[in-house]
mmCIF file with all atom_site columns, C-alpha atoms in Angstrom:
data_model
loop_
_atom_site.group_PDB
_atom_site.id
_atom_site.type_symbol
_atom_site.label_atom_id
_atom_site.label_alt_id
_atom_site.label_comp_id
_atom_site.label_asym_id
_atom_site.label_entity_id
_atom_site.label_seq_id
_atom_site.pdbx_PDB_ins_code
_atom_site.Cartn_x
_atom_site.Cartn_y
_atom_site.Cartn_z
_atom_site.occupancy
_atom_site.B_iso_or_equiv
_atom_site.pdbx_formal_charge
_atom_site.auth_seq_id
_atom_site.auth_comp_id
_atom_site.auth_asym_id
_atom_site.auth_atom_id
_atom_site.pdbx_PDB_model_num
ATOM 1   C CA . MET A 1 1   ? 11.378 -0.606  12.116  1.00 38.00 ? 921  MET A CA 1
ATOM 2   C CA . THR A 1 2   ? 12.369 -0.462  8.513   1.00 44.00 ? 922  THR A CA 1
ATOM 3   C CA . ALA A 1 3   ? 13.007 -3.823  6.909   1.00 49.00 ? 923  ALA A CA 1
ATOM 4   C CA . GLU A 1 4   ? 16.370 -4.368  5.334   1.00 52.00 ? 924  GLU A CA 1
ATOM 5   C CA . TYR A 1 5   ? 16.947 -6.101  1.987   1.00 57.00 ? 925  TYR A CA 1
ATOM 6   C CA . PRO A 1 6   ? 20.126 -8.082  1.255   1.00 62.00 ? 926  PRO A CA 1
ATOM 7   C CA . TYR A 1 7   ? 20.471 -7.136  -2.407  1.00 71.00 ? 927  TYR A CA 1
ATOM 8   C CA . ALA A 1 8   ? 22.348 -4.057  -3.335  1.00 72.00 ? 928  ALA A CA 1
ATOM 9   C CA . PRO A 1 9   ? 21.314 -2.577  -6.744  1.00 80.00 ? 929  PRO A CA 1
ATOM 10  C CA . LEU A 1 10  ? 23.069 -4.559  -9.492  1.00 89.00 ? 930  LEU A CA 1
ATOM 11  C CA . ASN A 1 11  ? 23.063 -1.475  -11.789 1.00 88.00 ? 931  ASN A CA 1
ATOM 12  C CA . GLY A 1 12  ? 24.617 0.897   -9.239  1.00 82.00 ? 932  GLY A CA 1
ATOM 13  C CA . PRO A 1 13  ? 23.285 4.397   -8.646  1.00 81.00 ? 933  PRO A CA 1
ATOM 14  C CA . ALA A 1 14  ? 21.400 4.604   -11.942 1.00 86.00 ? 934  ALA A CA 1
ATOM 15  C CA . ASP A 1 15  ? 18.567 7.108   -12.218 1.00 93.00 ? 935  ASP A CA 1
ATOM 16  C CA . PHE A 1 16  ? 15.042 6.025   -13.122 1.00 95.00 ? 936  PHE A CA 1
ATOM 17  C CA . ALA A 1 17  ? 15.127 7.153   -16.702 1.00 96.00 ? 937  ALA A CA 1
ATOM 18  C CA . SER A 1 18  ? 18.300 5.170   -17.305 1.00 96.00 ? 938  SER A CA 1
ATOM 19  C CA . ARG A 1 19  ? 16.820 2.068   -15.771 1.00 96.00 ? 939  ARG A CA 1
ATOM 20  C CA . LEU A 1 20  ? 13.591 2.397   -17.759 1.00 96.00 ? 940  LEU A CA 1
ATOM 21  C CA . ALA A 1 21  ? 15.564 2.984   -21.032 1.00 96.00 ? 941  ALA A CA 1
ATOM 22  C CA . ALA A 1 22  ? 17.671 -0.115  -20.356 1.00 96.00 ? 942  ALA A CA 1
ATOM 23  C CA . ALA A 1 23  ? 14.642 -2.311  -19.515 1.00 95.00 ? 943  ALA A CA 1
ATOM 24  C CA . GLU A 1 24  ? 12.851 -1.199  -22.660 1.00 93.00 ? 944  GLU A CA 1
ATOM 25  C CA . ASP A 1 25  ? 15.981 -1.561  -24.960 1.00 94.00 ? 945  ASP A CA 1
ATOM 26  C CA . TRP A 1 26  ? 16.843 -5.078  -23.769 1.00 93.00 ? 946  TRP A CA 1
ATOM 27  C CA . THR A 1 27  ? 13.252 -6.347  -23.740 1.00 90.00 ? 947  THR A CA 1
ATOM 28  C CA . TYR A 1 28  ? 12.656 -5.082  -27.293 1.00 89.00 ? 948  TYR A CA 1
ATOM 29  C CA . ALA A 1 29  ? 15.958 -6.638  -28.301 1.00 90.00 ? 949  ALA A CA 1
ATOM 30  C CA . ALA A 1 30  ? 14.667 -9.993  -26.864 1.00 86.00 ? 950  ALA A CA 1
ATOM 31  C CA . LEU A 1 31  ? 11.502 -9.780  -28.831 1.00 83.00 ? 951  LEU A CA 1
ATOM 32  C CA . GLU A 1 32  ? 13.366 -8.917  -32.024 1.00 85.00 ? 952  GLU A CA 1
ATOM 33  C CA . ALA A 1 33  ? 15.783 -11.793 -31.543 1.00 85.00 ? 953  ALA A CA 1
ATOM 34  C CA . ARG A 1 34  ? 12.872 -14.151 -30.852 1.00 82.00 ? 954  ARG A CA 1
ATOM 35  C CA . GLN A 1 35  ? 10.822 -12.991 -33.881 1.00 80.00 ? 955  GLN A CA 1
ATOM 36  C CA . GLU A 1 36  ? 13.672 -12.991 -36.286 1.00 81.00 ? 956  GLU A CA 1
ATOM 37  C CA . GLY A 1 37  ? 14.981 -16.367 -35.246 1.00 75.00 ? 957  GLY A CA 1
ATOM 38  C CA . PRO A 1 38  ? 18.488 -15.808 -33.794 1.00 79.00 ? 958  PRO A CA 1
ATOM 39  C CA . TRP A 1 39  ? 17.109 -16.793 -30.272 1.00 81.00 ? 959  TRP A CA 1
ATOM 40  C CA . ALA A 1 40  ? 14.882 -19.797 -29.682 1.00 78.00 ? 960  ALA A CA 1
ATOM 41  C CA . PRO A 1 41  ? 14.379 -20.538 -26.023 1.00 77.00 ? 961  PRO A CA 1
ATOM 42  C CA . THR A 1 42  ? 16.150 -23.844 -25.094 1.00 80.00 ? 962  THR A CA 1
ATOM 43  C CA . GLU A 1 43  ? 14.572 -26.673 -23.217 1.00 80.00 ? 963  GLU A CA 1
ATOM 44  C CA . ALA A 1 44  ? 15.785 -25.090 -20.060 1.00 80.00 ? 964  ALA A CA 1
ATOM 45  C CA . GLU A 1 45  ? 14.956 -21.427 -20.845 1.00 82.00 ? 965  GLU A CA 1
ATOM 46  C CA . GLY A 1 46  ? 11.377 -22.012 -22.067 1.00 79.00 ? 966  GLY A CA 1
ATOM 47  C CA . PRO A 1 47  ? 9.910  -23.602 -18.949 1.00 83.00 ? 967  PRO A CA 1
ATOM 48  C CA . ILE A 1 48  ? 11.697 -21.148 -16.598 1.00 86.00 ? 968  ILE A CA 1
ATOM 49  C CA . LEU A 1 49  ? 10.403 -18.107 -18.477 1.00 83.00 ? 969  LEU A CA 1
ATOM 50  C CA . ALA A 1 50  ? 6.959  -19.621 -18.575 1.00 82.00 ? 970  ALA A CA 1
ATOM 51  C CA . ASP A 1 51  ? 7.054  -20.051 -14.764 1.00 86.00 ? 971  ASP A CA 1
ATOM 52  C CA . LEU A 1 52  ? 8.272  -16.412 -14.515 1.00 87.00 ? 972  LEU A CA 1
ATOM 53  C CA . VAL A 1 53  ? 5.124  -15.292 -16.347 1.00 84.00 ? 973  VAL A CA 1
ATOM 54  C CA . ALA A 1 54  ? 2.985  -17.242 -13.938 1.00 84.00 ? 974  ALA A CA 1
ATOM 55  C CA . ALA A 1 55  ? 4.788  -15.988 -10.824 1.00 88.00 ? 975  ALA A CA 1
ATOM 56  C CA . THR A 1 56  ? 4.488  -12.339 -11.771 1.00 87.00 ? 976  THR A CA 1
ATOM 57  C CA . ASN A 1 57  ? 0.811  -12.234 -12.731 1.00 84.00 ? 977  ASN A CA 1
ATOM 58  C CA . PRO A 1 58  ? -0.089 -8.646  -11.680 1.00 84.00 ? 978  PRO A CA 1
ATOM 59  C CA . LEU A 1 59  ? -3.681 -9.507  -10.737 1.00 82.00 ? 979  LEU A CA 1
ATOM 60  C CA . HIS A 1 60  ? -4.946 -6.038  -11.784 1.00 84.00 ? 980  HIS A CA 1
ATOM 61  C CA . GLY A 1 61  ? -8.109 -7.333  -13.338 1.00 81.00 ? 981  GLY A CA 1
ATOM 62  C CA . GLY A 1 62  ? -7.142 -6.209  -16.807 1.00 81.00 ? 982  GLY A CA 1
ATOM 63  C CA . ARG A 1 63  ? -7.136 -2.491  -15.961 1.00 85.00 ? 983  ARG A CA 1
ATOM 64  C CA . LEU A 1 64  ? -4.564 -0.381  -17.783 1.00 86.00 ? 984  LEU A CA 1
ATOM 65  C CA . PRO A 1 65  ? -1.910 1.482   -15.904 1.00 89.00 ? 985  PRO A CA 1
ATOM 66  C CA . PRO A 1 66  ? -1.353 3.630   -13.969 1.00 90.00 ? 986  PRO A CA 1
ATOM 67  C CA . HIS A 1 67  ? -3.221 1.841   -11.158 1.00 92.00 ? 987  HIS A CA 1
ATOM 68  C CA . THR A 1 68  ? -3.875 5.019   -9.207  1.00 91.00 ? 988  THR A CA 1
ATOM 69  C CA . GLY A 1 69  ? -6.987 3.425   -7.648  1.00 90.00 ? 989  GLY A CA 1
ATOM 70  C CA . ASP A 1 70  ? -4.860 0.877   -5.839  1.00 93.00 ? 990  ASP A CA 1
ATOM 71  C CA . ALA A 1 71  ? -2.950 1.423   -2.651  1.00 94.00 ? 991  ALA A CA 1
ATOM 72  C CA . VAL A 1 72  ? 0.607  2.486   -3.212  1.00 95.00 ? 992  VAL A CA 1
ATOM 73  C CA . TYR A 1 73  ? 1.999  -0.587  -1.382  1.00 93.00 ? 993  TYR A CA 1
ATOM 74  C CA . VAL A 1 74  ? 0.103  -2.799  -3.773  1.00 94.00 ? 994  VAL A CA 1
ATOM 75  C CA . ARG A 1 75  ? 1.414  -0.917  -6.803  1.00 95.00 ? 995  ARG A CA 1
ATOM 76  C CA . LEU A 1 76  ? 4.907  -1.054  -5.505  1.00 94.00 ? 996  LEU A CA 1
ATOM 77  C CA . GLY A 1 77  ? 4.562  -4.742  -4.605  1.00 93.00 ? 997  GLY A CA 1
ATOM 78  C CA . ARG A 1 78  ? 3.748  -5.688  -8.188  1.00 92.00 ? 998  ARG A CA 1
ATOM 79  C CA . ILE A 1 79  ? 7.041  -4.186  -9.367  1.00 94.00 ? 999  ILE A CA 1
ATOM 80  C CA . ARG A 1 80  ? 9.173  -5.297  -6.378  1.00 92.00 ? 1000 ARG A CA 1
ATOM 81  C CA . ASN A 1 81  ? 7.985  -8.975  -6.770  1.00 92.00 ? 1001 ASN A CA 1
ATOM 82  C CA . TRP A 1 82  ? 9.626  -8.996  -10.236 1.00 94.00 ? 1002 TRP A CA 1
ATOM 83  C CA . ALA A 1 83  ? 13.048 -8.585  -8.683  1.00 94.00 ? 1003 ALA A CA 1
ATOM 84  C CA . GLY A 1 84  ? 12.662 -11.666 -6.531  1.00 93.00 ? 1004 GLY A CA 1
ATOM 85  C CA . ALA A 1 85  ? 11.085 -13.745 -9.254  1.00 94.00 ? 1005 ALA A CA 1
ATOM 86  C CA . LEU A 1 86  ? 13.902 -12.799 -11.699 1.00 95.00 ? 1006 LEU A CA 1
ATOM 87  C CA . ARG A 1 87  ? 16.636 -13.738 -9.212  1.00 95.00 ? 1007 ARG A CA 1
ATOM 88  C CA . LEU A 1 88  ? 14.889 -17.121 -8.697  1.00 94.00 ? 1008 LEU A CA 1
ATOM 89  C CA . ALA A 1 89  ? 14.624 -17.607 -12.462 1.00 93.00 ? 1009 ALA A CA 1
ATOM 90  C CA . ALA A 1 90  ? 18.267 -16.834 -12.894 1.00 94.00 ? 1010 ALA A CA 1
ATOM 91  C CA . ARG A 1 91  ? 19.253 -19.302 -10.147 1.00 95.00 ? 1011 ARG A CA 1
ATOM 92  C CA . ALA A 1 92  ? 16.951 -21.941 -11.707 1.00 93.00 ? 1012 ALA A CA 1
ATOM 93  C CA . GLY A 1 93  ? 18.644 -21.610 -15.038 1.00 92.00 ? 1013 GLY A CA 1
ATOM 94  C CA . GLY A 1 94  ? 22.162 -21.251 -13.672 1.00 93.00 ? 1014 GLY A CA 1
ATOM 95  C CA . TRP A 1 95  ? 22.445 -17.805 -15.231 1.00 93.00 ? 1015 TRP A CA 1
ATOM 96  C CA . LYS A 1 96  ? 24.055 -14.666 -13.912 1.00 94.00 ? 1016 LYS A CA 1
ATOM 97  C CA . LEU A 1 97  ? 22.221 -11.430 -13.920 1.00 95.00 ? 1017 LEU A CA 1
ATOM 98  C CA . ARG A 1 98  ? 24.412 -8.611  -15.090 1.00 93.00 ? 1018 ARG A CA 1
ATOM 99  C CA . PRO A 1 99  ? 24.274 -4.799  -15.131 1.00 95.00 ? 1019 PRO A CA 1
ATOM 100 C CA . VAL A 1 100 ? 22.909 -3.534  -18.405 1.00 95.00 ? 1020 VAL A CA 1
ATOM 101 C CA . VAL A 1 101 ? 22.090 0.139   -17.721 1.00 95.00 ? 1021 VAL A CA 1
ATOM 102 C CA . GLY A 1 102 ? 24.031 2.252   -20.224 1.00 93.00 ? 1022 GLY A CA 1
ATOM 103 C CA . THR A 1 103 ? 24.787 -0.791  -22.430 1.00 94.00 ? 1023 THR A CA 1
ATOM 104 C CA . ASP A 1 104 ? 23.370 -1.082  -25.901 1.00 94.00 ? 1024 ASP A CA 1
ATOM 105 C CA . PRO A 1 105 ? 22.065 -4.602  -26.670 1.00 94.00 ? 1025 PRO A CA 1
ATOM 106 C CA . SER A 1 106 ? 23.225 -4.241  -30.247 1.00 91.00 ? 1026 SER A CA 1
ATOM 107 C CA . THR A 1 107 ? 26.809 -4.443  -29.042 1.00 91.00 ? 1027 THR A CA 1
ATOM 108 C CA . LEU A 1 108 ? 26.401 -8.093  -28.068 1.00 87.00 ? 1028 LEU A CA 1
ATOM 109 C CA . ILE A 1 109 ? 28.857 -10.251 -30.011 1.00 87.00 ? 1029 ILE A CA 1
ATOM 110 C CA . ARG A 1 110 ? 27.205 -13.545 -29.115 1.00 85.00 ? 1030 ARG A CA 1
ATOM 111 C CA . PRO A 1 111 ? 23.701 -14.828 -29.553 1.00 85.00 ? 1031 PRO A CA 1
ATOM 112 C CA . PHE A 1 112 ? 20.957 -13.354 -27.390 1.00 86.00 ? 1032 PHE A CA 1
ATOM 113 C CA . ASP A 1 113 ? 19.775 -15.542 -24.510 1.00 88.00 ? 1033 ASP A CA 1
ATOM 114 C CA . ALA A 1 114 ? 17.353 -15.612 -21.617 1.00 88.00 ? 1034 ALA A CA 1
ATOM 115 C CA . ALA A 1 115 ? 19.927 -14.162 -19.231 1.00 91.00 ? 1035 ALA A CA 1
ATOM 116 C CA . ASP A 1 116 ? 19.971 -11.088 -21.380 1.00 92.00 ? 1036 ASP A CA 1
ATOM 117 C CA . LEU A 1 117 ? 16.261 -10.595 -21.145 1.00 91.00 ? 1037 LEU A CA 1
ATOM 118 C CA . LEU A 1 118 ? 16.181 -11.194 -17.420 1.00 93.00 ? 1038 LEU A CA 1
ATOM 119 C CA . SER A 1 119 ? 19.086 -8.737  -16.878 1.00 96.00 ? 1039 SER A CA 1
ATOM 120 C CA . GLY A 1 120 ? 17.193 -6.109  -18.861 1.00 95.00 ? 1040 GLY A CA 1
ATOM 121 C CA . VAL A 1 121 ? 13.979 -6.504  -16.952 1.00 95.00 ? 1041 VAL A CA 1
ATOM 122 C CA . TYR A 1 122 ? 15.880 -6.574  -13.604 1.00 96.00 ? 1042 TYR A CA 1
ATOM 123 C CA . ALA A 1 123 ? 17.332 -3.182  -14.309 1.00 95.00 ? 1043 ALA A CA 1
ATOM 124 C CA . LEU A 1 124 ? 13.927 -1.700  -13.669 1.00 95.00 ? 1044 LEU A CA 1
ATOM 125 C CA . ALA A 1 125 ? 12.646 -4.367  -11.146 1.00 95.00 ? 1045 ALA A CA 1
ATOM 126 C CA . GLU A 1 126 ? 15.346 -3.555  -8.593  1.00 94.00 ? 1046 GLU A CA 1
ATOM 127 C CA . GLN A 1 127 ? 13.988 0.035   -8.656  1.00 94.00 ? 1047 GLN A CA 1
ATOM 128 C CA . GLY A 1 128 ? 10.882 -1.446  -7.067  1.00 93.00 ? 1048 GLY A CA 1
ATOM 129 C CA . GLU A 1 129 ? 12.945 -2.693  -4.147  1.00 93.00 ? 1049 GLU A CA 1
ATOM 130 C CA . GLN A 1 130 ? 14.489 0.719   -3.710  1.00 92.00 ? 1050 GLN A CA 1
ATOM 131 C CA . TRP A 1 131 ? 11.055 2.209   -3.701  1.00 95.00 ? 1051 TRP A CA 1
ATOM 132 C CA . GLN A 1 132 ? 9.917  -0.390  -1.163  1.00 93.00 ? 1052 GLN A CA 1
ATOM 133 C CA . ARG A 1 133 ? 12.738 0.765   1.249   1.00 92.00 ? 1053 ARG A CA 1
ATOM 134 C CA . LEU A 1 134 ? 11.643 4.344   0.687   1.00 94.00 ? 1054 LEU A CA 1
ATOM 135 C CA . MET A 1 135 ? 8.060  3.522   1.381   1.00 95.00 ? 1055 MET A CA 1
ATOM 136 C CA . LEU A 1 136 ? 8.884  1.659   4.601   1.00 94.00 ? 1056 LEU A CA 1
ATOM 137 C CA . ALA A 1 137 ? 11.087 4.587   5.852   1.00 94.00 ? 1057 ALA A CA 1
ATOM 138 C CA . THR A 1 138 ? 8.260  6.956   5.029   1.00 94.00 ? 1058 THR A CA 1
ATOM 139 C CA . VAL A 1 139 ? 5.727  4.915   6.969   1.00 94.00 ? 1059 VAL A CA 1
ATOM 140 C CA . ASP A 1 140 ? 8.109  4.792   9.946   1.00 93.00 ? 1060 ASP A CA 1
ATOM 141 C CA . ASP A 1 141 ? 8.216  8.635   9.811   1.00 89.00 ? 1061 ASP A CA 1
ATOM 142 C CA . LEU A 1 142 ? 4.497  8.988   9.516   1.00 90.00 ? 1062 LEU A CA 1
ATOM 143 C CA . ASN A 1 143 ? 3.902  6.680   12.353  1.00 90.00 ? 1063 ASN A CA 1
ATOM 144 C CA . ALA A 1 144 ? 6.379  8.609   14.522  1.00 90.00 ? 1064 ALA A CA 1
ATOM 145 C CA . ALA A 1 145 ? 4.590  11.883  13.657  1.00 85.00 ? 1065 ALA A CA 1
ATOM 146 C CA . ALA A 1 146 ? 1.170  10.313  14.455  1.00 84.00 ? 1066 ALA A CA 1
ATOM 147 C CA . ARG A 1 147 ? 2.466  9.332   17.968  1.00 86.00 ? 1067 ARG A CA 1
ATOM 148 C CA . GLU A 1 148 ? 3.754  12.803  18.541  1.00 84.00 ? 1068 GLU A CA 1
ATOM 149 C CA . ARG A 1 149 ? 0.571  14.494  17.363  1.00 83.00 ? 1069 ARG A CA 1
ATOM 150 C CA . PRO A 1 150 ? -2.299 11.969  17.493  1.00 79.00 ? 1070 PRO A CA 1
ATOM 151 C CA . SER A 1 151 ? -4.989 14.555  16.763  1.00 71.00 ? 1071 SER A CA 1
ATOM 152 C CA . ARG A 1 152 ? -3.345 15.573  13.475  1.00 75.00 ? 1072 ARG A CA 1
ATOM 153 C CA . ARG A 1 153 ? -4.870 14.191  10.302  1.00 77.00 ? 1073 ARG A CA 1
ATOM 154 C CA . PRO A 1 154 ? -2.328 11.676  8.761   1.00 77.00 ? 1074 PRO A CA 1
ATOM 155 C CA . ARG A 1 155 ? -0.802 12.589  5.456   1.00 83.00 ? 1075 ARG A CA 1
ATOM 156 C CA . PRO A 1 156 ? -1.478 10.295  2.454   1.00 90.00 ? 1076 PRO A CA 1
ATOM 157 C CA . LEU A 1 157 ? 1.443  7.981   2.020   1.00 93.00 ? 1077 LEU A CA 1
ATOM 158 C CA . GLU A 1 158 ? 1.956  8.607   -1.652  1.00 93.00 ? 1078 GLU A CA 1
ATOM 159 C CA . GLU A 1 159 ? 2.032  12.405  -0.975  1.00 93.00 ? 1079 GLU A CA 1
ATOM 160 C CA . ALA A 1 160 ? 4.704  11.813  1.750   1.00 94.00 ? 1080 ALA A CA 1
ATOM 161 C CA . ILE A 1 161 ? 6.798  9.669   -0.529  1.00 95.00 ? 1081 ILE A CA 1
ATOM 162 C CA . GLU A 1 162 ? 6.563  12.257  -3.316  1.00 95.00 ? 1082 GLU A CA 1
ATOM 163 C CA . GLU A 1 163 ? 7.865  14.883  -0.968  1.00 94.00 ? 1083 GLU A CA 1
ATOM 164 C CA . ARG A 1 164 ? 10.920 12.744  -0.152  1.00 93.00 ? 1084 ARG A CA 1
ATOM 165 C CA . ALA A 1 165 ? 11.506 11.646  -3.794  1.00 94.00 ? 1085 ALA A CA 1
ATOM 166 C CA . PRO A 1 166 ? 10.085 14.328  -6.200  1.00 95.00 ? 1086 PRO A CA 1
ATOM 167 C CA . GLY A 1 167 ? 8.862  12.674  -9.358  1.00 96.00 ? 1087 GLY A CA 1
ATOM 168 C CA . PHE A 1 168 ? 7.934  9.362   -7.655  1.00 96.00 ? 1088 PHE A CA 1
ATOM 169 C CA . ALA A 1 169 ? 4.292  9.334   -8.861  1.00 96.00 ? 1089 ALA A CA 1
ATOM 170 C CA . ARG A 1 170 ? 5.220  9.964   -12.415 1.00 96.00 ? 1090 ARG A CA 1
ATOM 171 C CA . GLU A 1 171 ? 8.100  7.350   -12.313 1.00 97.00 ? 1091 GLU A CA 1
ATOM 172 C CA . LEU A 1 172 ? 5.870  4.794   -10.669 1.00 97.00 ? 1092 LEU A CA 1
ATOM 173 C CA . ALA A 1 173 ? 3.265  5.180   -13.375 1.00 96.00 ? 1093 ALA A CA 1
ATOM 174 C CA . ALA A 1 174 ? 5.945  4.745   -15.972 1.00 96.00 ? 1094 ALA A CA 1
ATOM 175 C CA . ALA A 1 175 ? 7.207  1.569   -14.374 1.00 96.00 ? 1095 ALA A CA 1
ATOM 176 C CA . GLU A 1 176 ? 3.591  0.211   -14.293 1.00 94.00 ? 1096 GLU A CA 1
ATOM 177 C CA . GLY A 1 177 ? 3.346  0.939   -17.996 1.00 93.00 ? 1097 GLY A CA 1
ATOM 178 C CA . PHE A 1 178 ? 6.416  -1.229  -18.536 1.00 93.00 ? 1098 PHE A CA 1
ATOM 179 C CA . PHE A 1 179 ? 5.420  -4.109  -16.334 1.00 92.00 ? 1099 PHE A CA 1
ATOM 180 C CA . THR A 1 180 ? 1.758  -4.262  -16.754 1.00 87.00 ? 1100 THR A CA 1
ATOM 181 C CA . GLY A 1 181 ? 0.826  -2.127  -19.819 1.00 81.00 ? 1101 GLY A CA 1
ATOM 182 C CA . PRO A 1 182 ? 0.031  -3.485  -23.263 1.00 72.00 ? 1102 PRO A CA 1
ATOM 183 C CA . GLY A 1 183 ? 2.886  -3.824  -25.710 1.00 64.00 ? 1103 GLY A CA 1
ATOM 184 C CA . THR A 1 184 ? 5.555  -4.392  -23.062 1.00 65.00 ? 1104 THR A CA 1
ATOM 185 C CA . LEU A 1 185 ? 5.902  -7.320  -20.627 1.00 72.00 ? 1105 LEU A CA 1
ATOM 186 C CA . ASP A 1 186 ? 2.372  -8.302  -21.454 1.00 61.00 ? 1106 ASP A CA 1
ATOM 187 C CA . ASP A 1 187 ? 3.959  -9.576  -24.611 1.00 61.00 ? 1107 ASP A CA 1
ATOM 188 C CA . LEU A 1 188 ? 6.406  -11.900 -22.670 1.00 68.00 ? 1108 LEU A CA 1
ATOM 189 C CA . PRO A 1 189 ? 4.435  -15.024 -23.590 1.00 60.00 ? 1109 PRO A CA 1
ATOM 190 C CA . SER A 1 190 ? 5.257  -14.275 -27.211 1.00 59.00 ? 1110 SER A CA 1
ATOM 191 C CA . TYR A 1 191 ? 8.855  -14.812 -26.403 1.00 59.00 ? 1111 TYR A CA 1
ATOM 192 C CA . LEU A 1 192 ? 8.041  -18.318 -25.312 1.00 56.00 ? 1112 LEU A CA 1
ATOM 193 C CA . ALA A 1 193 ? 6.330  -19.577 -28.405 1.00 50.00 ? 1113 ALA A CA 1
ATOM 194 C CA . ARG A 1 194 ? 4.592  -22.753 -27.364 1.00 46.00 ? 1114 ARG A CA 1
ATOM 195 C CA . THR A 1 195 ? 6.656  -23.620 -24.350 1.00 46.00 ? 1115 THR A CA 1
ATOM 196 C CA . THR A 1 196 ? 4.837  -24.716 -21.156 1.00 48.00 ? 1116 THR A CA 1
ATOM 197 C CA . PRO A 1 197 ? 6.071  -25.441 -17.611 1.00 50.00 ? 1117 PRO A CA 1
ATOM 198 C CA . PRO A 1 198 ? 7.160  -29.068 -17.302 1.00 53.00 ? 1118 PRO A CA 1
ATOM 199 C CA . PRO A 1 199 ? 5.086  -31.429 -15.092 1.00 58.00 ? 1119 PRO A CA 1
ATOM 200 C CA . ILE A 1 200 ? 6.058  -31.481 -11.458 1.00 59.00 ? 1120 ILE A CA 1
ATOM 201 C CA . GLY A 1 201 ? 7.075  -34.974 -10.251 1.00 58.00 ? 1121 GLY A CA 1
ATOM 202 C CA . ASP A 1 202 ? 6.439  -38.267 -11.860 1.00 53.00 ? 1122 ASP A CA 1
ATOM 203 C CA . PRO A 1 203 ? 3.187  -38.835 -13.711 1.00 47.00 ? 1123 PRO A CA 1
ATOM 204 C CA . PRO A 1 204 ? 0.641  -41.092 -11.997 1.00 44.00 ? 1124 PRO A CA 1
ATOM 205 C CA . ALA A 1 205 ? 0.972  -44.814 -12.715 1.00 45.00 ? 1125 ALA A CA 1
#
């Protein structure tokens, strides 16, 4: 049975291209704000963002995307995990994720902050959860077909998903480029300067 997820897309029925554009625009705006000085992560922001980096390690062994040699559920899992990690980071900081698809970060009339960066990345991360639902529904259909015709050779999962969502393979590769490629979220530690996660608990006596 297909698992249900309690989170509706924050950005509504945005298409993939719009989500990717928003994620790139807001991430680059964060980098620019960090490098030019208007945004310096606070004592609260720095450790939370550092923990976010640790929690979303893609564990791809340094290979460049697209990760076509990995199973599709592993590839989707790397992206989907960002959504949950971003929600946790927002809760930890007391911040609210907001829809940014179709919004130009240059229109902000206040200083850039960590919530803006998280919201931008979330625009694409929540696509991973939608793909996850699509994948699980496709697996259900493939399993049902296998029970009806057990002698038939099963179709590759990615091929079956592509049939249901034309362009899936190309979009997945583009999303991997954003989350695990050089020059994108691989640069996230540069937003943090020299911040490190705080120690957990009291130091030993």
